[in-house]
Tab-separated table of C-alpha atoms in Angstrom:
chain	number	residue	atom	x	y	z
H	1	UNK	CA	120.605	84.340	70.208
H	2	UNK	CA	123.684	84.622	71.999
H	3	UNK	CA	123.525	88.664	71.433
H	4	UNK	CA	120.390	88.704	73.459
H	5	UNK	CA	121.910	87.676	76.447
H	6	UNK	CA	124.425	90.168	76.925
H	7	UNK	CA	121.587	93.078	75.938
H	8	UNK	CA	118.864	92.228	77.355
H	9	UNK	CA	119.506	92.161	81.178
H	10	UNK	CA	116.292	90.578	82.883
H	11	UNK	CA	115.839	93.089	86.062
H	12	UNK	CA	116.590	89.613	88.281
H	13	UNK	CA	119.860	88.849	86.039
H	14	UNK	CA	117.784	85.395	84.420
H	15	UNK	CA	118.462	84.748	81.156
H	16	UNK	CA	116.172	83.873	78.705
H	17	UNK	CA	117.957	80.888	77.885
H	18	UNK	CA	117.084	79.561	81.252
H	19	UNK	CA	113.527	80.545	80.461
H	20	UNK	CA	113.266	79.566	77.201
H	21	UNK	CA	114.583	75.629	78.713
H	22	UNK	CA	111.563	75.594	81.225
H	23	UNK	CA	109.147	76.310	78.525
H	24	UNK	CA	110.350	74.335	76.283
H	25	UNK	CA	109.829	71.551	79.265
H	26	UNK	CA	106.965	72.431	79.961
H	27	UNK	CA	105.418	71.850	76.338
H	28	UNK	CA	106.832	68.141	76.176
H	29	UNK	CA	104.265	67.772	79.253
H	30	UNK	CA	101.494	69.277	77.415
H	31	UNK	CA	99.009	66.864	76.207
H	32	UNK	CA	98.308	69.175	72.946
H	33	UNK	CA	101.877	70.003	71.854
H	34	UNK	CA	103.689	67.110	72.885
H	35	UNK	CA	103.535	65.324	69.677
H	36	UNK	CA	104.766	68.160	67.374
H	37	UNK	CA	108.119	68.459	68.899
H	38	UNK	CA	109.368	71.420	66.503
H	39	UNK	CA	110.354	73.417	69.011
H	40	UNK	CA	111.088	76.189	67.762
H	41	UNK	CA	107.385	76.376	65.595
H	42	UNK	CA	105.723	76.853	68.584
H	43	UNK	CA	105.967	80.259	70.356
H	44	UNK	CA	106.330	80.674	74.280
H	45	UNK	CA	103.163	82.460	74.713
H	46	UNK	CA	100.957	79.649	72.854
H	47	UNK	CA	103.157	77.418	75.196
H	48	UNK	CA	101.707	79.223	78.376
H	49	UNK	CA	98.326	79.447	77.211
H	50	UNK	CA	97.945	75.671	76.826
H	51	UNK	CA	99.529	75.271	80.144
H	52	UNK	CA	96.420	77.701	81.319
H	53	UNK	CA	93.787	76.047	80.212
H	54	UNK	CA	95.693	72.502	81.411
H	55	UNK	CA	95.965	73.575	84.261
H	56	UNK	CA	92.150	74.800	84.499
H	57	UNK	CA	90.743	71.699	82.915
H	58	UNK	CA	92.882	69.359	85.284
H	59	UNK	CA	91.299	71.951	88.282
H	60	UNK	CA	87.898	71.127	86.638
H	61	UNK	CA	88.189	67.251	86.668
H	62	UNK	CA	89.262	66.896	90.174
H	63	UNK	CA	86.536	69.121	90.924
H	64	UNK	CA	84.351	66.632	88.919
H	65	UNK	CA	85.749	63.705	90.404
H	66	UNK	CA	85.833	64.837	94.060
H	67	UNK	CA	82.167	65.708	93.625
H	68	UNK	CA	81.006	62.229	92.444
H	69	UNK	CA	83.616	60.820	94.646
H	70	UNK	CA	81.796	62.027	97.962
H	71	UNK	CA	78.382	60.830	96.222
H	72	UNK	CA	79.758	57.691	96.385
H	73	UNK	CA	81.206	57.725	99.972
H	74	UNK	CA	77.654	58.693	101.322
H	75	UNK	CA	75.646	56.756	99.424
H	76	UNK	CA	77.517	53.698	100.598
H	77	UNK	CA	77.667	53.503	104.401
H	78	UNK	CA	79.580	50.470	104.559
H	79	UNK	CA	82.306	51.784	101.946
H	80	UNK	CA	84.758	50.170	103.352
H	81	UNK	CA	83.274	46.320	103.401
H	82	UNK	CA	82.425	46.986	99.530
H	83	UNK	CA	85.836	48.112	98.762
H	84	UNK	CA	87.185	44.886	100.808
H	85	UNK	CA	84.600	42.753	99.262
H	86	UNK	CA	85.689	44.453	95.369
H	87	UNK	CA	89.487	44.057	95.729
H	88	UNK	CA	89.006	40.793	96.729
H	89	UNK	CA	86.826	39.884	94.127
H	90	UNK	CA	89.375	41.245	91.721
A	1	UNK	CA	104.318	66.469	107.985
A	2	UNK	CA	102.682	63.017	107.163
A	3	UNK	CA	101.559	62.809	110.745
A	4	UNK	CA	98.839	65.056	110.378
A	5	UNK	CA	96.638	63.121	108.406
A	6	UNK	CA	97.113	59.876	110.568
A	7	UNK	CA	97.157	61.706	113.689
A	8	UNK	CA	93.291	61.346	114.443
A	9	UNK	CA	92.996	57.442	114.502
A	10	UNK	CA	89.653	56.516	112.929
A	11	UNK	CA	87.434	54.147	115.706
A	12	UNK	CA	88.873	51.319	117.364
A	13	UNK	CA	86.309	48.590	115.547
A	14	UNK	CA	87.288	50.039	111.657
A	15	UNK	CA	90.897	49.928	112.981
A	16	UNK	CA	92.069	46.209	111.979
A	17	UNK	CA	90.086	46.411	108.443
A	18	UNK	CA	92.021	50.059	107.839
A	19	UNK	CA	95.428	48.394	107.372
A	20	UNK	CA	94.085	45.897	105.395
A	21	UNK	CA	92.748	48.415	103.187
A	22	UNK	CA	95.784	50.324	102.785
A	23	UNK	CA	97.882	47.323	101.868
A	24	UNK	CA	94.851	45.868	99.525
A	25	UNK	CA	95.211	49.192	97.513
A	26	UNK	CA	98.939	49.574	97.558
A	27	UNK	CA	98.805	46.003	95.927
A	28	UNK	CA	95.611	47.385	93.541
A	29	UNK	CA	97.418	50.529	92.834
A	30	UNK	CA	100.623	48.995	92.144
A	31	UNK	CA	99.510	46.894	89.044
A	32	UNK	CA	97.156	49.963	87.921
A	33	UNK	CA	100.167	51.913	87.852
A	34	UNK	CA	102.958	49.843	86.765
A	35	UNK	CA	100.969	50.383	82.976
A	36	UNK	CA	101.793	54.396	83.053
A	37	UNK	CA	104.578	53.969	84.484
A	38	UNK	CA	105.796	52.170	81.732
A	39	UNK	CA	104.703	54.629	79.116
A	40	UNK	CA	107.553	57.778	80.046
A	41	UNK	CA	110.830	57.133	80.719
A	42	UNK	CA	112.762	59.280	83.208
A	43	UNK	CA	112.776	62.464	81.461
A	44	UNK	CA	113.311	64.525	84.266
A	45	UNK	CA	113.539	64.254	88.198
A	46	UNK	CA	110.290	64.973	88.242
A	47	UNK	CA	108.617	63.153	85.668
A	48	UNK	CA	110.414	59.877	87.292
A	49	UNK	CA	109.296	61.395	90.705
A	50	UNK	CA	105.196	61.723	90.051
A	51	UNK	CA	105.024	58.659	87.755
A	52	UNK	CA	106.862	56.223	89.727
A	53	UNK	CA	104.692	53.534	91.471
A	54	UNK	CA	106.109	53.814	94.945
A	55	UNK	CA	104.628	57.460	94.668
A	56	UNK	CA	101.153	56.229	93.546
A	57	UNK	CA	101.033	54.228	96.113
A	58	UNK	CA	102.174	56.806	98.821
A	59	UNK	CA	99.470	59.218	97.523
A	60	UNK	CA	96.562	56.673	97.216
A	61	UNK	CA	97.043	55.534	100.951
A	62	UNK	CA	96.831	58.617	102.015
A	63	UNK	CA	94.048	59.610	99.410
A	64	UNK	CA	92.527	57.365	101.600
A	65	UNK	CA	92.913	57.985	104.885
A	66	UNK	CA	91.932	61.821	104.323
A	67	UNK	CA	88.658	60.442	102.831
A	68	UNK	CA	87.823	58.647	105.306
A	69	UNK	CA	88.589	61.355	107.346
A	70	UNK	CA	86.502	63.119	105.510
A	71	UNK	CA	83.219	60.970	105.566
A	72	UNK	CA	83.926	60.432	109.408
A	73	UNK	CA	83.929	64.492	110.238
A	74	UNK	CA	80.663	64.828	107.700
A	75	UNK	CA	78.600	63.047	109.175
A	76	UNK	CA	79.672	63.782	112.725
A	77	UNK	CA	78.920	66.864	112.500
A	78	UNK	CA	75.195	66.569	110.504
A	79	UNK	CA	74.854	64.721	114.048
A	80	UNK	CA	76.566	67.186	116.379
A	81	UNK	CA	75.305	70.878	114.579
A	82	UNK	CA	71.539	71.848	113.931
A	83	UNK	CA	72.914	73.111	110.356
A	84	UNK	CA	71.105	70.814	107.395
A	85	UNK	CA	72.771	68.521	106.111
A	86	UNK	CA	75.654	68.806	104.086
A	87	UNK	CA	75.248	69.828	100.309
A	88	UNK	CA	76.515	67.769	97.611
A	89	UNK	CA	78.623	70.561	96.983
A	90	UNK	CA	80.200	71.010	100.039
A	91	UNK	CA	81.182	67.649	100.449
A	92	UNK	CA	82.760	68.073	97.135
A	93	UNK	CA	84.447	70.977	98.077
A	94	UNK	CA	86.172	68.919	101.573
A	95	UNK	CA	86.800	66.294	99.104
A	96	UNK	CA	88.605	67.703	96.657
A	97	UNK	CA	90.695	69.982	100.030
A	98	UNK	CA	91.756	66.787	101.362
A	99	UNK	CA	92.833	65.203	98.265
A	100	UNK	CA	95.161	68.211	97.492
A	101	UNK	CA	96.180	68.322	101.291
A	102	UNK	CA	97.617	64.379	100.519
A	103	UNK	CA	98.609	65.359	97.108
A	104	UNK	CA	100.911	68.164	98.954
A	105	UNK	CA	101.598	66.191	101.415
A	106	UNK	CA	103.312	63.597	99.116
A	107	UNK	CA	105.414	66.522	97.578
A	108	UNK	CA	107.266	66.182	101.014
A	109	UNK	CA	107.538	69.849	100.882
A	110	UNK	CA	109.835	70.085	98.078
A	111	UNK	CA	107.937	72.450	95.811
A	112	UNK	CA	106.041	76.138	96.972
A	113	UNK	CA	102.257	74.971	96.035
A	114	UNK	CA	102.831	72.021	98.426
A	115	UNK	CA	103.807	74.298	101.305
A	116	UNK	CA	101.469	77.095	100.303
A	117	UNK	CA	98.466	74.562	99.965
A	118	UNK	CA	99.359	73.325	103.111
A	119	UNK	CA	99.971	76.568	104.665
A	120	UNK	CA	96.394	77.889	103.347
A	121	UNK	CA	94.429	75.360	105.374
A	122	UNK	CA	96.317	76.541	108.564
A	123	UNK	CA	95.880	80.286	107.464
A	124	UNK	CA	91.821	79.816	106.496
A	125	UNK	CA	90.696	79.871	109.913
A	126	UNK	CA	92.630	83.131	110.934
A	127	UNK	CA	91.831	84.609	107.583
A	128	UNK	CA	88.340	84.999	108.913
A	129	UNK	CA	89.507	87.026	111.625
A	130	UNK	CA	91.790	89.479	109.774
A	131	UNK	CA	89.405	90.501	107.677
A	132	UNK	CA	87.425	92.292	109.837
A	133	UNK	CA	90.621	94.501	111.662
A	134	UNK	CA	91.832	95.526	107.942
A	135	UNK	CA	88.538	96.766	107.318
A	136	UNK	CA	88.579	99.383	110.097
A	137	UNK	CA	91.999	100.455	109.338
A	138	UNK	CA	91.214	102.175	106.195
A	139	UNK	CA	88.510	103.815	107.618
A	140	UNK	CA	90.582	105.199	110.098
A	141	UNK	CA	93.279	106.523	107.445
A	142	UNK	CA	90.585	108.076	104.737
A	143	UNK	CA	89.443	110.000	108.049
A	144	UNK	CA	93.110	111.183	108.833
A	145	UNK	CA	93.720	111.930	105.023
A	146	UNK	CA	90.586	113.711	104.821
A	147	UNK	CA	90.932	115.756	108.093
A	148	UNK	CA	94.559	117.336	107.215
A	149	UNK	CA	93.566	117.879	103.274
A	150	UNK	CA	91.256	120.420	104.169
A	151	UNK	CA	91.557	122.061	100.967
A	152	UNK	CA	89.663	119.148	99.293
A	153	UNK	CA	92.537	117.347	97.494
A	154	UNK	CA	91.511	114.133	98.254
A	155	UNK	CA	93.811	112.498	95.259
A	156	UNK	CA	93.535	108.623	95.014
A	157	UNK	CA	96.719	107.016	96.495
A	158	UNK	CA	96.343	103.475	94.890
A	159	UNK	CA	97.907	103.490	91.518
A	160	UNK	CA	96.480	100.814	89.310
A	161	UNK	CA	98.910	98.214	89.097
A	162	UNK	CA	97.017	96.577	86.090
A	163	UNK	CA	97.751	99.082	83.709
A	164	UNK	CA	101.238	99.169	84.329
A	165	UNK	CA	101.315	95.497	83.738
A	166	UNK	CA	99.622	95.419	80.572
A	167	UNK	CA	102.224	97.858	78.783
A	168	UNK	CA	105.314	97.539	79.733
A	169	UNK	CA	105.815	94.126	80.038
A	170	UNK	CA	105.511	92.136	77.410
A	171	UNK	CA	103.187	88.919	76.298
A	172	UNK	CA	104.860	85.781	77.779
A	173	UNK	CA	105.503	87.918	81.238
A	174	UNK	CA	102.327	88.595	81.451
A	175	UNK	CA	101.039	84.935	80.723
A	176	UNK	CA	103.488	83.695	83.160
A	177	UNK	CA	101.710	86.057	85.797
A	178	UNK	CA	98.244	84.608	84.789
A	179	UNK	CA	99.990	81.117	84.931
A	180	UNK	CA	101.086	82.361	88.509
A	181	UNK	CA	98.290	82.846	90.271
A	182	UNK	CA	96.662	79.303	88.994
A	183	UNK	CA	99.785	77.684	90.462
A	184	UNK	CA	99.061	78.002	94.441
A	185	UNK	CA	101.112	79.581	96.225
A	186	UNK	CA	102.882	81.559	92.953
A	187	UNK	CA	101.054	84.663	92.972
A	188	UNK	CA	104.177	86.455	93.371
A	189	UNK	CA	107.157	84.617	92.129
A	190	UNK	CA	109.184	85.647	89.759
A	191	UNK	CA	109.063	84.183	86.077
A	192	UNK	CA	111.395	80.786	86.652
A	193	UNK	CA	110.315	79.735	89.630
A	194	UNK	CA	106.417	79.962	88.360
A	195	UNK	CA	107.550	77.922	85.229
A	196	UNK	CA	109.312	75.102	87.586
A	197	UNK	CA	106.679	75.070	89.742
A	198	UNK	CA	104.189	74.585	86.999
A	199	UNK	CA	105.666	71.703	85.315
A	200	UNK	CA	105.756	70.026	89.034
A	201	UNK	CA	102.331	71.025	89.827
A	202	UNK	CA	100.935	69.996	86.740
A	203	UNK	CA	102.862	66.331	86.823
A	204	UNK	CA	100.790	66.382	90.175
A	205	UNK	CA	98.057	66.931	89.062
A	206	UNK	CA	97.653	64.174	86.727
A	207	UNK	CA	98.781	62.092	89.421
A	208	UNK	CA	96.186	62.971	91.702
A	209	UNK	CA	93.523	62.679	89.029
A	210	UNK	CA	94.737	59.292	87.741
A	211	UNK	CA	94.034	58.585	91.548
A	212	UNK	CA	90.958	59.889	91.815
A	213	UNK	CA	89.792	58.383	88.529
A	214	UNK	CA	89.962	54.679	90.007
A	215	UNK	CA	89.137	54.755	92.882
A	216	UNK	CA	85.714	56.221	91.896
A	217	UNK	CA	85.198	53.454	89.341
A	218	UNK	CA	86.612	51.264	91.829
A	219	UNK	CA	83.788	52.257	94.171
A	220	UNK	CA	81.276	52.671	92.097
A	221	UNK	CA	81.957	48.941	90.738
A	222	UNK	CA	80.960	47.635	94.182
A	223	UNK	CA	77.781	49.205	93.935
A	224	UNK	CA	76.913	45.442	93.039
A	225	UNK	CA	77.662	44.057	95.939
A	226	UNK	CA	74.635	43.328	98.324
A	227	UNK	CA	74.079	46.048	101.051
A	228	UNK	CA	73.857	45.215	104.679
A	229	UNK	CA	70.342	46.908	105.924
């Protein structure tokens, strides 16, 4: 591994050390391949997919939730008394 | 920054009960959040910095603030334009825009998608504008290219960048470009900066759909309460 770096000079001088640490970060935020930690098992570009679809499934719930979120903030005029009223309630 | 979501002050009468809000859900939000805070440690600056509670609470106030925002402009302007009535989906659509306009907002401009989410809104309504002038100026130089190749060379100028990506560089570079332009703002970044951005933007994320998540059962649990007619 250590060969690599002086060989392989990235056109913008990064080594893939440095990128190999941010993906490696990156899976330990994953939801799917946070629990098998073997690190080296799991190859950058599976890495990066997850993080694509992640990503698009996190797009696809706020989408969700903003959606039924303004359903609820027309249906009820008076949101803010019933949030009031709720928290106190609580 | 955070000045422009307060900066229009919602009417004088919702004014007193507006505060109260905000503090009512900083309290709410705080012991809703103290649970996943709990859960990771600080791993990183910026798993401490999206999971800590004083940053819940920062987003959810102004989560909402732009809402209300939100629900104030709607139905102004059903009353002001002839246009129908909103659609479901574009109320969605300003929904989910002002929640990622507090979610960058909370980023205090650390991180590109913050500023280039931010930037976008600014850049939307002159967008509309430029596309029209880029239009004509293409038609202007096919005419000039045309004119002084007389001999009928007309060879293509563009030069498909797509195949040039595909072969030379290889699989994760390539991912990382797809990974690019879902991060906004990243489209053209090179490959670290993309993969730091990500892991912020995705922390984010979660954040802002944790958020999102209770306060729509939080609203949707005081359905029960009695409506004034």
């Amino acid at each position: 591994m250590s060969g690599r770096r002086s060989r392989s000079r990235q056109s913008s001088g990064i080594s893939e050390d440095q990128i190999n640490d941010l993906i490696i970060k990156l899976q330990q935020l994953l939801p799917e391949l946070r629990n098998s930690r073997r690190s080296d098992k799991v190859s950058a570009s599976r890495v990066l997919q997850e993080t694509c679809s992640y990503i698009r499934n996190l797009h696809r719930e706020v989408d969700d939730l903003s959606e039924r979120l303004s359903e609820l903030l027309a249906n009820t005029d008076t949101a803010q008394a019933a949030l009031i009223r709720s928290l106190l309630t609580q | 920054m955070a000045s422009l979501i307060s900066d229009t002050e919602p009417p004088s009468h919702l004014h007193p009960t507006s505060t109260d809000l905000v503090r009512r859900k900083k309290r709410l939000s705080v012991s809703s959040s103290s649970a996943s805070s709990s859960l990771t440690t600080g791993d990183g600056d910026s798993h401490a910095r999206w999971r800590s509670e004083k940053q819940q609470r920062n987003y959810s106030a102004k989560l909402i603030q732009a809402l209300r925002q939100v629900r104030l402009s709607s139905s102004s302007a059903a009353a002001a334009t002839s246009s129908p009535p909103p659609t479901a989906q574009k109320r969605g659509k300003a929904v989910r825009e002002a929640a990622d306009r507090a979610l960058a907002v909370s980023a205090r401009g650390r991180t590109l998608w913050s500023r280039a989410i931010l930037s976008n809104r600014i850049k939307l309504k002159f967008r509309k504008q430029k596309r029209q002038r880029p239009a004509a100026i293409p038609a202007v130089i096919t005419t000039g290219s045309s004119s002084s190749s007389s001999g009928g060379r007309s060879k293509k100028r563009r030069v498909t960048v797509a195949k040039l990506n595909k072969k030379s560089i290889p699989t994760v570079n390539r991912k990382v470009r797809v990974l690019g332009r879902l991060v906004p703002g990243c489209k053209k970044e090179s490959v670290p900066v993309i993969l730091e951005e990500a892991t912020d933007y995705i922390q984010a994320l979660e954040m802002q759909v944790r958020a999102m998540k209770s306060l729509a059962e939080l609203l949707s649990g005081s359905d029960l309460a009695p409506q004034r007619g």
